[in-house]
Tab-separated table of C-alpha atoms in Angstrom:
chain	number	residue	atom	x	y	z
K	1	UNK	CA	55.660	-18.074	33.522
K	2	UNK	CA	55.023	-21.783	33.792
K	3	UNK	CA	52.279	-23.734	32.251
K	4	UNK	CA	49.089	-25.713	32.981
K	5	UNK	CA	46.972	-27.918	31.381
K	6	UNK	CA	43.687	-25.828	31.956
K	7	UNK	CA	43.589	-22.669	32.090
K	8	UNK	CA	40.449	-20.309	31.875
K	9	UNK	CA	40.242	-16.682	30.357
K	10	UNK	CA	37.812	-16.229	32.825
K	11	UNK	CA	40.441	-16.852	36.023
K	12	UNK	CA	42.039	-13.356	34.791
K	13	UNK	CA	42.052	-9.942	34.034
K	14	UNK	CA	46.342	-8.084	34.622
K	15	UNK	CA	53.752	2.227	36.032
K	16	UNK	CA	56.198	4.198	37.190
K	17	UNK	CA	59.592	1.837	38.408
K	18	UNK	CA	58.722	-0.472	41.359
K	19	UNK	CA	58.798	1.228	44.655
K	20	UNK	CA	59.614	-0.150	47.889
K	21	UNK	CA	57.705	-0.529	50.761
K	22	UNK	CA	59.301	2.945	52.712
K	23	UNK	CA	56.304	5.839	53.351
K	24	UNK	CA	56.254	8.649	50.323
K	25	UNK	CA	57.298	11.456	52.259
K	26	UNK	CA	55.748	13.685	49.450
K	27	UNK	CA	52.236	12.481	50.647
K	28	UNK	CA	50.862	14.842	53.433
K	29	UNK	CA	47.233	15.365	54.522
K	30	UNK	CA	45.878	18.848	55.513
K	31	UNK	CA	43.630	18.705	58.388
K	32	UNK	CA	40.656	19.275	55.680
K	33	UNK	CA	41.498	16.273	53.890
K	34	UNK	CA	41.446	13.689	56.047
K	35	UNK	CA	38.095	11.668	55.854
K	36	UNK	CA	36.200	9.720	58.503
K	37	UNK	CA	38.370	6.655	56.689
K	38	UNK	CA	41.677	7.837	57.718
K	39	UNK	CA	43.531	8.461	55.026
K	40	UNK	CA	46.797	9.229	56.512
K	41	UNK	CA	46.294	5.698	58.659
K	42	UNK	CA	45.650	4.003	55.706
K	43	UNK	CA	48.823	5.028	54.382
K	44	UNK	CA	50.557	4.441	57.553
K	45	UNK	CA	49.712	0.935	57.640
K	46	UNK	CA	50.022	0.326	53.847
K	47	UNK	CA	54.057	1.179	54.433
K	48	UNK	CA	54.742	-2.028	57.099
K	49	UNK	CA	53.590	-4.753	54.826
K	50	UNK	CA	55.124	-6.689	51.966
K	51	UNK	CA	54.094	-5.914	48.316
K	52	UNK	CA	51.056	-8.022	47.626
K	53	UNK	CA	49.414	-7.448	51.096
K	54	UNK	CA	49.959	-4.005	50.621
K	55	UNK	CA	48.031	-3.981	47.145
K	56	UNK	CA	45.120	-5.795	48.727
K	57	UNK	CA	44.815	-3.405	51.681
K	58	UNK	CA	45.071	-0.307	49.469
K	59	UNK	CA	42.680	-1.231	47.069
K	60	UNK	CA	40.379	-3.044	49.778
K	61	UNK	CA	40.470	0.971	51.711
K	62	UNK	CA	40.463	2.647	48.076
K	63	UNK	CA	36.812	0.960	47.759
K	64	UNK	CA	35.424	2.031	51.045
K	65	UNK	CA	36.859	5.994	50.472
K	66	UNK	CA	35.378	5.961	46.950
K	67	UNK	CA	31.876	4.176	48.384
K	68	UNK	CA	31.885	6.394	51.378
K	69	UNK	CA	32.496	9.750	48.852
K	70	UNK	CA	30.608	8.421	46.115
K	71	UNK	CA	31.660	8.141	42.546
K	72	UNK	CA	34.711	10.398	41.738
K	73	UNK	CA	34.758	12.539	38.874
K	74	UNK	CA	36.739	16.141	37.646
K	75	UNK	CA	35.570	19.375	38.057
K	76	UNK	CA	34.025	20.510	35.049
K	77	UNK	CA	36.734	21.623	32.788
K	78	UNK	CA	39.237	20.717	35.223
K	79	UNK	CA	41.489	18.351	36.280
K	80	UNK	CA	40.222	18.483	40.040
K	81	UNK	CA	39.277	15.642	41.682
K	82	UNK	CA	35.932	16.036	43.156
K	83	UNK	CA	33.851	13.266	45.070
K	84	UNK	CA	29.926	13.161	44.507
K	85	UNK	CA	27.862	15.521	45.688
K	86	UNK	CA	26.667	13.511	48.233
K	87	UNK	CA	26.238	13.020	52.061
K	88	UNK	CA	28.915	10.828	53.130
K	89	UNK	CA	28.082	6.871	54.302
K	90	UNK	CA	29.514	3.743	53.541
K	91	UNK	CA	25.928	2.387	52.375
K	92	UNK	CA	26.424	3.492	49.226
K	93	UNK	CA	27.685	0.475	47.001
K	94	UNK	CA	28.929	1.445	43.495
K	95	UNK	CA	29.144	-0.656	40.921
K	96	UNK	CA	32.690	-1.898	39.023
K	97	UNK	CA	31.675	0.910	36.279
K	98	UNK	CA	31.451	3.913	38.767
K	99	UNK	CA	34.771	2.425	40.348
K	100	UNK	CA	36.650	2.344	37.040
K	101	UNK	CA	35.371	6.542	36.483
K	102	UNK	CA	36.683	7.170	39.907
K	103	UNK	CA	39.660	5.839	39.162
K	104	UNK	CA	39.831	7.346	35.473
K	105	UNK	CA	39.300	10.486	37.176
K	106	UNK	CA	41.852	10.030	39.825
K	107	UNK	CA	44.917	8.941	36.852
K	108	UNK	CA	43.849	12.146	34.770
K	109	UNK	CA	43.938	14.075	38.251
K	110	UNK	CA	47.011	12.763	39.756
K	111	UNK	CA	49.668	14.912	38.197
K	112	UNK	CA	47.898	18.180	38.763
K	113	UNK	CA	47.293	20.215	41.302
K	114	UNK	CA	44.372	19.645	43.738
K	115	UNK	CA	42.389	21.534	46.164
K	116	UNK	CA	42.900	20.429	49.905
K	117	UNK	CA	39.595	19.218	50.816
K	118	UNK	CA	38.454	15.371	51.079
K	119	UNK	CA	39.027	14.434	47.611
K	120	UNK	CA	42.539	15.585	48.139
K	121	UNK	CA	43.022	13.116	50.478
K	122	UNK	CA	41.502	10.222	49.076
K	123	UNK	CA	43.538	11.105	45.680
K	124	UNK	CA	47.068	10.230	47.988
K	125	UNK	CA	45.348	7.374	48.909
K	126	UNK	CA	44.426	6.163	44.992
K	127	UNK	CA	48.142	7.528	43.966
K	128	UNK	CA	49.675	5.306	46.300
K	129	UNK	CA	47.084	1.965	45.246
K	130	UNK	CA	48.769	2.580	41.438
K	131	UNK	CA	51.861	2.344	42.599
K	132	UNK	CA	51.251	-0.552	44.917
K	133	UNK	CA	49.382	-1.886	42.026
K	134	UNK	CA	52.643	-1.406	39.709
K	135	UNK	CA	54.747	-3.257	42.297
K	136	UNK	CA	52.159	-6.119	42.253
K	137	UNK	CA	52.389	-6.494	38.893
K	138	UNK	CA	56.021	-6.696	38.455
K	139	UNK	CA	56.480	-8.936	41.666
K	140	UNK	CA	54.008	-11.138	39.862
K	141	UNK	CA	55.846	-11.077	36.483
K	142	UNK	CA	58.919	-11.571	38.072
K	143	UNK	CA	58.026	-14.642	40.800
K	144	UNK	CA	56.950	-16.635	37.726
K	145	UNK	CA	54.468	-18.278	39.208
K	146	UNK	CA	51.638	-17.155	36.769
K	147	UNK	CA	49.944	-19.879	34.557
K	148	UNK	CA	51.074	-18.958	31.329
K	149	UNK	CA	47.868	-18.490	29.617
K	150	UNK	CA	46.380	-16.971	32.581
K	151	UNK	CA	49.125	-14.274	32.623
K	152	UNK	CA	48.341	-13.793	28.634
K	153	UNK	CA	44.783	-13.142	29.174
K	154	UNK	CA	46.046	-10.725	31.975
K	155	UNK	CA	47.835	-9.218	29.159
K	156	UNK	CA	45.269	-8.580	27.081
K	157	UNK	CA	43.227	-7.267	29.565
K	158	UNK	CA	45.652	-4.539	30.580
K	159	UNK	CA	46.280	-3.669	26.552
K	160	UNK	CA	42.201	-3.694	26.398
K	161	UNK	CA	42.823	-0.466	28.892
K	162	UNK	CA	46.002	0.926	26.891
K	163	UNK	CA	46.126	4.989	25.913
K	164	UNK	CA	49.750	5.643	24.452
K	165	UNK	CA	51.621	8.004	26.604
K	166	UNK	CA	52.615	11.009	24.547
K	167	UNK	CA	56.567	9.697	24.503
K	168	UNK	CA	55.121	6.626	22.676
K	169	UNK	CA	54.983	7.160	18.530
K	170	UNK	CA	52.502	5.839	16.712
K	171	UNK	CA	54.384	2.723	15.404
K	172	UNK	CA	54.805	1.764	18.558
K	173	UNK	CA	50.878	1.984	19.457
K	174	UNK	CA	49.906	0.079	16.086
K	175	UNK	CA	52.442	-2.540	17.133
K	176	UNK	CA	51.818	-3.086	20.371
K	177	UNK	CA	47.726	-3.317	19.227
K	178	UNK	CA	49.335	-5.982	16.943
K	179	UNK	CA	50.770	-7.735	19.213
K	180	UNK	CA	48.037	-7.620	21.417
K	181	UNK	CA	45.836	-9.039	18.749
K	182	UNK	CA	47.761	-11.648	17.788
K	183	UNK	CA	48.077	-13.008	21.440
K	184	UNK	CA	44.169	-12.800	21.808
K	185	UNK	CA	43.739	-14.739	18.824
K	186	UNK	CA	46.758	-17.668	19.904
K	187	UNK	CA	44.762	-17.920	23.086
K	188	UNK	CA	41.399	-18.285	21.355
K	189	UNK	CA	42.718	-21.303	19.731
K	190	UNK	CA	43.804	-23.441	22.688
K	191	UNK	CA	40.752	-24.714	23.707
K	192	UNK	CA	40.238	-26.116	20.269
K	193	UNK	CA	43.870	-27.016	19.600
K	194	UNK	CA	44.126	-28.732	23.633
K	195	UNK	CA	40.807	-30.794	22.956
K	196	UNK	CA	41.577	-34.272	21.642
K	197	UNK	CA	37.773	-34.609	20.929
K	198	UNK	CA	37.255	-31.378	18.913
K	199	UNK	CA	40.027	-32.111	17.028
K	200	UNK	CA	39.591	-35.668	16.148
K	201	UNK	CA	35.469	-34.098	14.646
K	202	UNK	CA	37.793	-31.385	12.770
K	203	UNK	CA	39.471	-34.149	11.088
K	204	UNK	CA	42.968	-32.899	11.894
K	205	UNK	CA	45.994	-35.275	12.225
K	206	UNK	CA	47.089	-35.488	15.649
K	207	UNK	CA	50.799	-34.416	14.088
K	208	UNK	CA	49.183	-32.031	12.733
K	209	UNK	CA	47.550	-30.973	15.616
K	210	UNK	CA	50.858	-31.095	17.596
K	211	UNK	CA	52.382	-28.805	15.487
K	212	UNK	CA	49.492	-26.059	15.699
K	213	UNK	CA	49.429	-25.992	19.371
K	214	UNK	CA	53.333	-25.390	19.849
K	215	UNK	CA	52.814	-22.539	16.524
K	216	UNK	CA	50.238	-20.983	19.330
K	217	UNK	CA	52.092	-21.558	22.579
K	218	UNK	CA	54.927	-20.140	20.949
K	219	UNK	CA	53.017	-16.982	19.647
K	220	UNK	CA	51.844	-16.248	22.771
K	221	UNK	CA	55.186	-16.376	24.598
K	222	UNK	CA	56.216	-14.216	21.904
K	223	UNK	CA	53.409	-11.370	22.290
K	224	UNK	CA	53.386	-11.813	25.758
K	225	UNK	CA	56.843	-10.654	26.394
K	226	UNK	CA	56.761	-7.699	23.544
K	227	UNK	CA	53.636	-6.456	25.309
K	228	UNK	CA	55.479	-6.537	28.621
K	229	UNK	CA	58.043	-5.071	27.486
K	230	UNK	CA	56.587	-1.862	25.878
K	231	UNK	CA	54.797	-1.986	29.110
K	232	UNK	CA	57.732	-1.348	31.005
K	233	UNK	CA	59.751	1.036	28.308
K	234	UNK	CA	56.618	3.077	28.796
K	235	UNK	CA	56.819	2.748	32.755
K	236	UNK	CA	52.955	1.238	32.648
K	237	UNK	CA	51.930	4.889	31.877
K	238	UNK	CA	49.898	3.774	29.528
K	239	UNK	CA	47.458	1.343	31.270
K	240	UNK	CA	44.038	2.274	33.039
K	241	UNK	CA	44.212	2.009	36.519
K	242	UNK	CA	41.170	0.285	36.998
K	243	UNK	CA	42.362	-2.087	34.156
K	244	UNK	CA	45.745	-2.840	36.122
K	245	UNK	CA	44.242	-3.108	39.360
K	246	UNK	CA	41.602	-5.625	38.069
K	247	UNK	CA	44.635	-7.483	36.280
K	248	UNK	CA	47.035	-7.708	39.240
K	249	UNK	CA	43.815	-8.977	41.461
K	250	UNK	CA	43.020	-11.568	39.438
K	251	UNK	CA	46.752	-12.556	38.907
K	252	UNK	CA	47.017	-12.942	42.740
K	253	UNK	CA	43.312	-14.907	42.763
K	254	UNK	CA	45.088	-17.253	40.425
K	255	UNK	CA	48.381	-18.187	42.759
K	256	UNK	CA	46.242	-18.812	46.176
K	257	UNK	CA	46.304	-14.997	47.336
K	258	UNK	CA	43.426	-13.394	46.493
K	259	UNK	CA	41.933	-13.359	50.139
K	260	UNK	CA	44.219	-11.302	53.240
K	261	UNK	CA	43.471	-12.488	56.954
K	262	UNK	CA	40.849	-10.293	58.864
K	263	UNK	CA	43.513	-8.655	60.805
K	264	UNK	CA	45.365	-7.586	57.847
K	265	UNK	CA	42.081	-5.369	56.254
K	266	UNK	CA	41.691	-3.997	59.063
């Protein structure tokens, strides 16, 4: 992670291991779950390109299924993934809240077993986004290209979404919340700290100054990497999907690649 001299909270919001880019051959499509969107095509395509691509495409297609279905949701007292009661067509618009239920709905309904009909399809289709998502946000950790601050905000974004996995004790969820506090209040002093003019009205020695704002780089380096650790111990099984995908969007907004060609959505 390197760092820049102005960074904005604003610029970000960041699993099982990383996956390559070869086609799950545990995802199949009945005949009955295949919707006018293609979900086996979309999956198809998804497999031929590179890792970030391939999280823009999926999530790009994982709109238009959810907007074409409607809002996602269980079946009452189940975990079944059901799309709305609706008649299909892709003038519905949702907003970002009934995208982060449908995708709720869709982590809680993953693991379980699903009816074949058009949900079932479009539930392949959101299983694979997560773990293209996943693979986006390691390749991004990993390239080190990331602002450092903006990757810290990511970072608190993704433990704003956090629900401890069962395998994870409580210790570890208090100190990960620690951790996640202590970053978010580092990065609320930078502004302040970076500001020769603020700091000069605070009446704070510019030494003195100095010292503060490597005390807060430092912490956040610090938090930053414990959070991303437990992150990975845990496999990023306990982030929201909607909270990751948001994260690892922004992230790629920040280095210059938050747009694909035309040819590449389609």
């Amino acid at each position: 992670m390197r760092q820049l001299s102005s960074p904005s909270s604003s610029a970000i919001l960041p699993t099982p291991p990383v996956l390559g880019n070869h086609q799950d051959s545990s995802i199949s499509f009945p005949s009955s779950a295949i919707s006018s969107a293609s979900d086996s095509e979309i999956v198809k395509k998804a497999c031929t390109l590179d890792t970030f691509p391939k999280f823009l495409y999926i999530w790009d297609h994982a709109k238009s299924l959810i907007n074409f279905h409607g809002q996602h949701d269980t079946l009452t007292s189940t975990t079944g993934l059901a799309g709305a009661m609706q008649t299909p067509s892709f003038k519905t618009v949702l907003s970002e809240e009934e995208l982060a239920t449908s995708l709720s709905a869709a982590q809680h309904a993953v693991h379980t077993h699903q009816p074949t009909d058009s949900a079932y399809g479009n539930l392949q289709v959101l299983r694979l986004l997560w773990e293209a998502t996943v693979n986006a946000l390691e390749g991004l950790l990993e390239d080190g290209g990331l602002d450092l601050e903006v990757c810290a905000w990511g970072l608190v974004g993704l433990a704003a979404g956090y629900e401890a996995p069962t395998t994870t004790s409580v210790a570890q969820e208090k100190e990960l919340l620690s951790y996640k506090n202590r970053l978010k209040a580092a990065l609320i002093s930078l502004p302040s700290l970076n500001s020769p003019l603020s700091t000069s009205s605070s009446g704070v020695p510019p030494q003195q100054r100095l010292i503060m704002l490597t005390k807060a780089r430092r912490e956040i380096h610090i938090c930053s990497n414990m959070l991303i650790q437990q992150f990975r111990r845990e496999g990023w099984a306990g982030i929201q999907w909607y909270h990751g995908i948001t994260v690892a969007e922004r992230w790629l907004e920040n280095i210059g690649m938050g747009k694909m060609d035309a040819d590449r959505r389609q």
